[in-house]
Each structure stands twice: as structure tokens, then as C-alpha cells.
Amino acid sequence: MSNQSSPKLIIHGGAGSSLKGKGGLDAVRQSLHEIVAQVYQLLLDGKSANEAVILGCQLLENNPRFNAGTGSVLQSDGQIRMSASLMDGKKQRFSGIINVSRVKNPIDLAKTLQDEEDRVLSDYGSAELLRELNLPIYDPLTDLRLHEWIEERKDNFSRKMAGVVAENENARRGTIGVVALDMEGRISAATSTGGKGLERIGRVSDSAMPAGNYANSFAGVSCTGIGEDIIDECLAAKVVIRTTDGLSLVEAMEKSMAEAHDNKRDLGAIALSYDGKIVWGKTSEVLLAAYHDGNGINDSLEWNDNSLVATI
Ligand code: GLY
């Protein structure tokens, strides 16, 4: 494997139907670019891929525009339950938290679990962990999300899932994710979500599974979209393993997205590989991704030429 030294970074804030209205697009772009700039600086300062993806997730979770942390969507019973995972590609180690409530940054719990023997906890265990860590109680509910849920209730929850980017007329199917390649060639991936919204109590998101977030020393992938579609494709792990077995990252993403498209899935993914390649793909209309390739920041927001995969 090449020992490339320029760090690489890609983040996403969800996937779904098109961003209508220029105001929405500009605001999403500004949010994503600011976060890329901040996290990329950390990589330039020599910090690890793990530290970078954790900071990226925290910043995305803290931004109420995105469906993770503050601004998470409500489930069918009007409660917020969040899920997040961290995959250290160098150690090839996964940790995750499923359906946690009343915490500001679910990714912090996934980080804590990296060094534990039991590395994936569900709702009851995550509440116990919060208590053990003595983390402050935090309510991630925003007025807009509550209002959306009340409107849905008036319609007897007839929509398949909640709106995800918290702006009127904007994209759906949120989740946030970050994949980084640091100066020492280490790859990490982290993903966090409020879920698909309006789901049944106890439903488990792909974001805290290797289907939605996976990395090793060859590649890292974070997914967004309908969790059940991502799980059925086992998308993140599939792209990483195909890269490990000899396909280039672009070929691995193209093959996997073609299969997802044939299977009528609604999803997106961001990825990078050890040789510094940055790739993203989608079967949904748009993917809200932004990246730093070592030369500057750019994004996928106006990439809508109907192709399934793009690379730089
Ligand atoms: N991809 C996020 C979810 O479906 O829960």
C-alpha cells in the first residue's frame, strides 16, 4: 500500500430528494464546507483519522439542520432515539450505540466503547453507560422537529418517513457521516443518525451496523438513506471488502451502486481509500456530501446528472 501523506476527508449530511430553493442549498453548502474546513485542519495538524471523524460527527450532530444529535427526527411515539458508530480502520474495530436518548453527542459513546470488551450497546445499556459516564442530560429536540411530528400526527403518520434536512422543502433521509484518511495513512469512518423518523419503537438503524459504517486499512465507507435498504445491500462492508479483494474503490462503488439501483434501493454512500481516492455514490436524487482532497473543498450538492457514482 502506498504511504500517501496528504490527508483526505469526506463528510455527508444525508441523501434524498432534491434540494428545492437556492436558500436551502446555499445554507447546507455553507454548513458542510465549514465543518470540512475545521476537520481538515485537525488532519493537517497531524491528528488521527479517528479524532477527525469524531470531531466531524460532533459538529454535524450539533448542527440542527441535520438528522443526528440536535435536530434528530422523532419516532412514532414522539421520542428521539439516536444511533451512532465508529470504525477504526487500522484496528479494524467497530463500536456503536443504538437508540440512545438524552445525550448531546451519541458519537462520544461509540468512541468510549472502542476500548471496551462489549462494543455495541442498545437502548438499556446505553442509558446505563450515560449514567456511568455521568454525562449531562441533554434534550436534542428542536421546535421544528416537534412541529413536523405534530403535522405528521394530524395526517395520522401517512408518510413513509419524516423530513430530514431541517428546512422547508428540503431533502429527506438524513444521517450524517465522516470518513477520513490521516497523514499516517490510517482510515476511520463514523456515522450518526436520529433514524428515519416515525419508526416503530425499537427499530434498529443501519448507522450502528457495519452495513452502514465500515472501514479497514484499504477503505472506509459511511452510508445514508433508508436503513433497511442499506442493511439489505450490506453496503458499507460490501464496498470495503470489494476494495480489499482487488477492485479499485471506484469499481467497488460502481458495482455496489448498480446492484442497489437494480434492487430499487434509496440510499447514498461516501468513501475513500488508502491511496487517497475519494468516491461517492447514490441511488437517491441527491447526496449532501462535501470533501477536501488536499487542494480545496468541494461538494456533491449539484451533482444530479443521473449517474450513480462520482469520484475526484
Ligand atoms: N440511515 C438511517 C436510518 O435509516 O436509520
Coordinates of C-alpha atoms and ligand atoms in Angstrom, one line a residue:
M1 CA 0.0 0.0 0.0
S2 CA 1.2 3.5 -0.8
N3 CA 2.1 5.7 2.1
Q4 CA 0.4 8.8 0.9
S5 CA 0.8 11.8 3.2
S6 CA -1.8 14.4 2.2
P7 CA -4.9 13.8 4.3
K8 CA -8.3 13.3 2.7
L9 CA -11.7 13.9 4.1
I10 CA -15.3 13.4 3.0
I11 CA -18.5 14.1 5.1
H12 CA -22.2 13.8 4.4
G13 CA -25.4 15.3 5.8
G14 CA -27.9 12.9 4.3
A15 CA -29.4 11.8 0.9
G16 CA -32.8 12.1 -0.6
S17 CA -35.0 14.2 -2.9
S18 CA -33.7 17.4 -4.5
L19 CA -32.8 20.5 -2.5
K20 CA -35.5 22.8 -3.7
G21 CA -34.9 26.5 -3.4
K22 CA -31.5 28.1 -3.6
G23 CA -31.6 29.3 0.0
G24 CA -31.7 25.7 1.2
L25 CA -28.8 24.6 -1.0
D26 CA -26.6 27.6 0.0
A27 CA -27.2 27.1 3.7
V28 CA -26.5 23.3 3.5
R29 CA -23.3 24.0 1.5
Q30 CA -22.1 26.6 4.0
S31 CA -22.7 24.3 6.9
L32 CA -20.9 21.3 5.2
H33 CA -18.0 23.4 4.0
E34 CA -17.4 25.0 7.4
I35 CA -17.3 21.6 9.0
V36 CA -14.9 20.2 6.3
A37 CA -12.6 23.1 6.9
Q38 CA -12.5 22.7 10.6
V39 CA -11.9 18.9 10.5
Y40 CA -9.4 19.0 7.7
Q41 CA -7.3 21.4 9.8
L42 CA -7.2 18.8 12.5
L43 CA -5.8 16.3 10.0
L44 CA -3.2 18.8 8.8
D45 CA -2.2 19.3 12.4
G46 CA -1.3 15.6 12.5
K47 CA -4.3 14.3 14.4
S48 CA -5.5 10.8 13.7
A49 CA -8.4 9.7 11.4
N50 CA -10.3 8.6 14.5
E51 CA -10.0 12.1 16.1
A52 CA -11.1 13.7 12.8
V53 CA -14.2 11.6 12.2
I54 CA -15.2 12.1 15.9
L55 CA -14.9 15.9 15.6
G56 CA -16.7 15.8 12.3
C57 CA -19.6 13.8 13.7
Q58 CA -19.8 16.1 16.8
L59 CA -20.0 19.2 14.6
L60 CA -22.7 17.6 12.3
E61 CA -24.6 16.3 15.4
N62 CA -24.5 19.8 16.9
N63 CA -26.0 21.4 13.7
P64 CA -29.8 21.3 13.9
R65 CA -30.0 21.2 10.1
F66 CA -29.1 17.6 10.1
N67 CA -30.8 14.5 11.4
A68 CA -28.4 13.5 14.1
G69 CA -27.9 14.7 17.7
T70 CA -29.6 18.1 18.0
G71 CA -32.2 18.2 15.2
S72 CA -32.9 14.4 15.2
V73 CA -36.3 13.4 14.0
L74 CA -38.9 11.9 16.3
Q75 CA -40.0 8.3 16.2
S76 CA -43.7 7.1 16.0
D77 CA -44.2 7.7 19.8
G78 CA -42.8 11.2 19.7
Q79 CA -39.5 10.3 21.3
I80 CA -35.9 10.8 19.9
R81 CA -33.7 7.8 19.9
M82 CA -30.3 8.2 18.2
S83 CA -27.7 5.7 16.9
A84 CA -24.0 6.1 16.0
S85 CA -20.9 4.1 15.3
L86 CA -17.2 4.5 14.9
M87 CA -15.0 2.2 12.9
D88 CA -11.2 2.4 13.3
G89 CA -9.9 1.1 10.0
K90 CA -6.3 0.5 11.3
K91 CA -7.5 -1.7 14.1
Q92 CA -10.5 -2.9 12.1
R93 CA -12.6 -2.3 15.1
F94 CA -16.3 -1.3 15.2
S95 CA -18.2 0.2 18.2
G96 CA -21.7 1.5 18.3
I97 CA -24.6 2.8 20.3
I98 CA -28.2 2.0 19.4
N99 CA -31.3 4.1 20.2
V100 CA -29.8 6.3 22.9
S101 CA -31.8 9.3 24.3
R102 CA -31.0 12.4 26.2
V103 CA -27.3 12.8 25.2
K104 CA -25.8 15.6 23.1
N105 CA -23.3 13.6 21.1
P106 CA -24.0 9.9 20.5
I107 CA -20.7 9.5 18.7
D108 CA -19.0 10.1 22.1
L109 CA -20.5 6.9 23.4
A110 CA -19.3 5.0 20.3
K111 CA -15.9 6.4 21.0
T112 CA -15.9 5.3 24.6
L113 CA -17.0 1.8 23.5
Q114 CA -13.9 1.4 21.2
D115 CA -11.8 0.4 24.2
E116 CA -14.4 -1.8 25.9
E117 CA -14.9 -5.5 25.6
D118 CA -18.6 -5.0 24.8
R119 CA -18.6 -2.7 21.9
V120 CA -22.2 -2.3 20.7
L121 CA -24.9 -1.3 23.2
S122 CA -28.6 -1.0 22.7
D123 CA -31.1 1.4 24.5
Y124 CA -31.0 0.0 28.0
G125 CA -27.2 -0.5 28.0
S126 CA -26.7 2.9 26.5
A127 CA -28.7 4.6 29.3
E128 CA -26.6 2.7 31.9
L129 CA -23.4 3.9 30.1
L130 CA -24.6 7.5 30.1
R131 CA -25.1 7.2 33.9
E132 CA -21.7 5.6 34.4
L133 CA -20.0 8.3 32.4
N134 CA -22.0 11.0 34.3
L135 CA -22.8 12.8 31.1
P136 CA -25.1 15.8 31.4
I137 CA -28.8 15.1 30.4
Y138 CA -29.4 16.8 27.1
D139 CA -32.6 17.2 25.1
P140 CA -31.8 17.2 21.3
L141 CA -35.4 18.2 20.3
T142 CA -35.8 21.3 18.2
D143 CA -39.1 23.2 17.7
L144 CA -39.0 22.5 14.0
R145 CA -38.8 18.7 14.5
L146 CA -41.6 18.8 17.1
H147 CA -43.7 20.8 14.7
E148 CA -43.0 18.4 11.9
W149 CA -44.1 15.5 14.1
I150 CA -47.3 17.2 15.2
E151 CA -48.1 17.9 11.5
E152 CA -47.5 14.2 10.7
R153 CA -49.8 13.2 13.6
K154 CA -52.6 15.3 12.1
D155 CA -52.2 13.2 8.9
N156 CA -52.1 10.0 11.0
F157 CA -48.4 9.4 10.1
S158 CA -49.3 8.7 6.5
R159 CA -45.8 9.5 5.2
K160 CA -43.2 6.8 4.9
M161 CA -40.7 8.7 7.0
A162 CA -40.0 12.2 8.4
G163 CA -38.4 15.1 6.6
V164 CA -34.7 15.0 7.4
V165 CA -32.8 18.2 6.5
A166 CA -34.4 20.7 8.8
E167 CA -35.5 23.3 6.3
N168 CA -38.7 23.7 4.5
E169 CA -39.0 21.8 1.2
N170 CA -35.7 20.2 1.6
A171 CA -34.1 16.8 1.3
R172 CA -35.1 13.7 3.3
R173 CA -33.4 10.6 4.5
G174 CA -30.8 12.0 6.8
T175 CA -28.0 10.6 8.8
I176 CA -24.6 12.2 9.0
G177 CA -21.2 10.6 8.3
V178 CA -17.5 11.3 8.1
V179 CA -14.6 9.3 6.5
A180 CA -11.0 10.4 6.9
L181 CA -7.5 9.4 5.8
D182 CA -4.9 10.8 8.0
M183 CA -1.2 11.7 7.3
E184 CA -0.1 8.3 8.5
G185 CA -2.4 6.5 6.1
R186 CA -5.0 5.5 8.7
I187 CA -8.7 5.4 7.7
S188 CA -11.7 5.8 10.0
A189 CA -15.4 6.1 9.4
A190 CA -18.1 7.4 11.7
T191 CA -21.9 7.7 11.2
S192 CA -24.7 9.1 13.4
T193 CA -28.4 9.4 13.0
G194 CA -31.8 10.2 14.5
G195 CA -33.1 7.3 12.5
K196 CA -35.6 7.5 9.6
G197 CA -38.3 9.2 11.7
L198 CA -41.8 7.9 12.7
E199 CA -40.4 4.4 13.1
R200 CA -41.6 1.7 15.4
I201 CA -40.1 1.7 18.9
G202 CA -37.1 -0.5 19.0
R203 CA -36.3 -0.3 15.2
V204 CA -32.5 -0.5 14.7
S205 CA -30.8 1.8 12.3
D206 CA -28.0 0.8 9.8
S207 CA -25.9 3.6 11.2
A208 CA -24.8 1.5 14.1
M209 CA -24.1 -1.6 12.0
P210 CA -21.2 -2.5 9.6
A211 CA -23.8 -2.3 6.8
G212 CA -23.9 1.5 7.3
N213 CA -20.4 2.3 8.6
Y214 CA -17.3 0.2 7.9
A215 CA -13.5 0.6 7.4
N216 CA -10.3 -1.3 7.3
S217 CA -6.8 -0.3 6.1
F218 CA -7.9 -0.3 2.4
A219 CA -11.1 1.8 2.5
G220 CA -13.8 3.4 4.7
V221 CA -17.5 4.0 3.9
S222 CA -20.4 5.8 5.6
C223 CA -23.9 5.4 4.3
T224 CA -27.1 7.4 4.3
G225 CA -30.6 6.7 3.1
I226 CA -33.3 4.2 4.1
G227 CA -31.6 2.0 6.7
E228 CA -33.5 -1.2 5.7
D229 CA -32.2 -0.7 2.1
I230 CA -28.6 -0.2 3.3
I231 CA -28.8 -3.3 5.5
D232 CA -30.3 -5.4 2.7
E233 CA -27.3 -4.4 0.5
C234 CA -24.8 -4.6 3.4
L235 CA -23.5 -1.6 1.6
A236 CA -20.5 -0.2 3.6
A237 CA -19.0 -3.5 4.3
K238 CA -19.5 -4.7 0.7
V239 CA -17.7 -1.7 -0.8
V240 CA -14.8 -2.0 1.6
I241 CA -14.4 -5.8 1.1
R242 CA -14.6 -5.4 -2.7
T243 CA -11.8 -2.9 -2.4
T244 CA -9.8 -5.2 -0.1
D245 CA -10.2 -8.0 -2.6
G246 CA -8.7 -6.0 -5.5
L247 CA -11.3 -3.7 -7.1
S248 CA -10.4 -0.1 -7.1
L249 CA -12.7 2.0 -4.8
V250 CA -14.5 3.4 -7.8
E251 CA -15.1 0.0 -9.3
A252 CA -16.3 -1.3 -5.9
M253 CA -18.7 1.6 -5.5
E254 CA -19.9 1.3 -9.1
K255 CA -20.7 -2.4 -8.8
S256 CA -22.4 -1.9 -5.4
M257 CA -24.5 1.1 -6.5
A258 CA -25.5 -0.7 -9.7
E259 CA -26.8 -3.6 -7.6
A260 CA -28.6 -1.2 -5.2
H261 CA -30.2 0.5 -8.2
D262 CA -31.4 -2.8 -9.7
N263 CA -32.8 -3.6 -6.3
K264 CA -34.6 -0.3 -6.2
R265 CA -32.9 0.9 -3.0
D266 CA -33.0 4.5 -1.8
L267 CA -29.5 5.3 -0.4
G268 CA -26.2 7.0 -0.7
A269 CA -22.6 6.5 0.4
I270 CA -19.3 8.3 0.8
A271 CA -15.9 6.6 0.7
L272 CA -12.2 7.0 0.5
S273 CA -9.3 4.5 0.1
Y274 CA -5.7 4.2 1.3
D275 CA -4.4 5.6 -2.0
G276 CA -6.2 8.9 -1.4
K277 CA -9.2 8.3 -3.8
I278 CA -12.5 10.0 -2.8
V279 CA -15.7 8.5 -4.2
W280 CA -19.4 8.9 -3.5
G281 CA -22.5 7.2 -4.9
K282 CA -26.2 7.3 -4.6
T283 CA -29.5 5.8 -5.9
S284 CA -31.4 8.7 -4.4
E285 CA -31.8 12.1 -6.1
V286 CA -29.2 13.9 -4.2
L287 CA -26.4 13.3 -1.7
L288 CA -25.4 16.1 0.6
A289 CA -21.6 15.4 0.7
A290 CA -18.6 17.7 0.9
Y291 CA -14.9 16.9 0.8
H292 CA -11.3 18.1 1.0
D293 CA -9.0 16.4 -1.5
G294 CA -5.8 18.2 -0.4
N295 CA -6.3 21.0 -2.9
G296 CA -9.5 22.5 -1.6
I297 CA -13.1 22.0 -0.6
N298 CA -15.9 20.9 -2.9
D299 CA -19.2 19.2 -2.7
S300 CA -21.8 16.9 -4.4
L301 CA -24.8 19.2 -3.9
E302 CA -25.4 20.0 -7.5
W303 CA -24.3 16.6 -8.8
N304 CA -27.5 15.4 -10.4
D305 CA -26.6 14.0 -13.8
N306 CA -28.3 10.7 -13.0
S307 CA -25.0 8.8 -12.7
L308 CA -24.7 6.5 -9.7
V309 CA -21.1 7.2 -8.8
A310 CA -18.7 10.1 -8.9
T311 CA -15.0 10.5 -8.0
I312 CA -12.3 13.0 -7.9
Ligands
GLY1 N1 -29.9 5.6 7.6 C1 -30.5 5.9 8.8 C2 -31.7 5.1 9.2 O1 -32.4 4.6 8.3 O2 -31.9 4.9 10.3

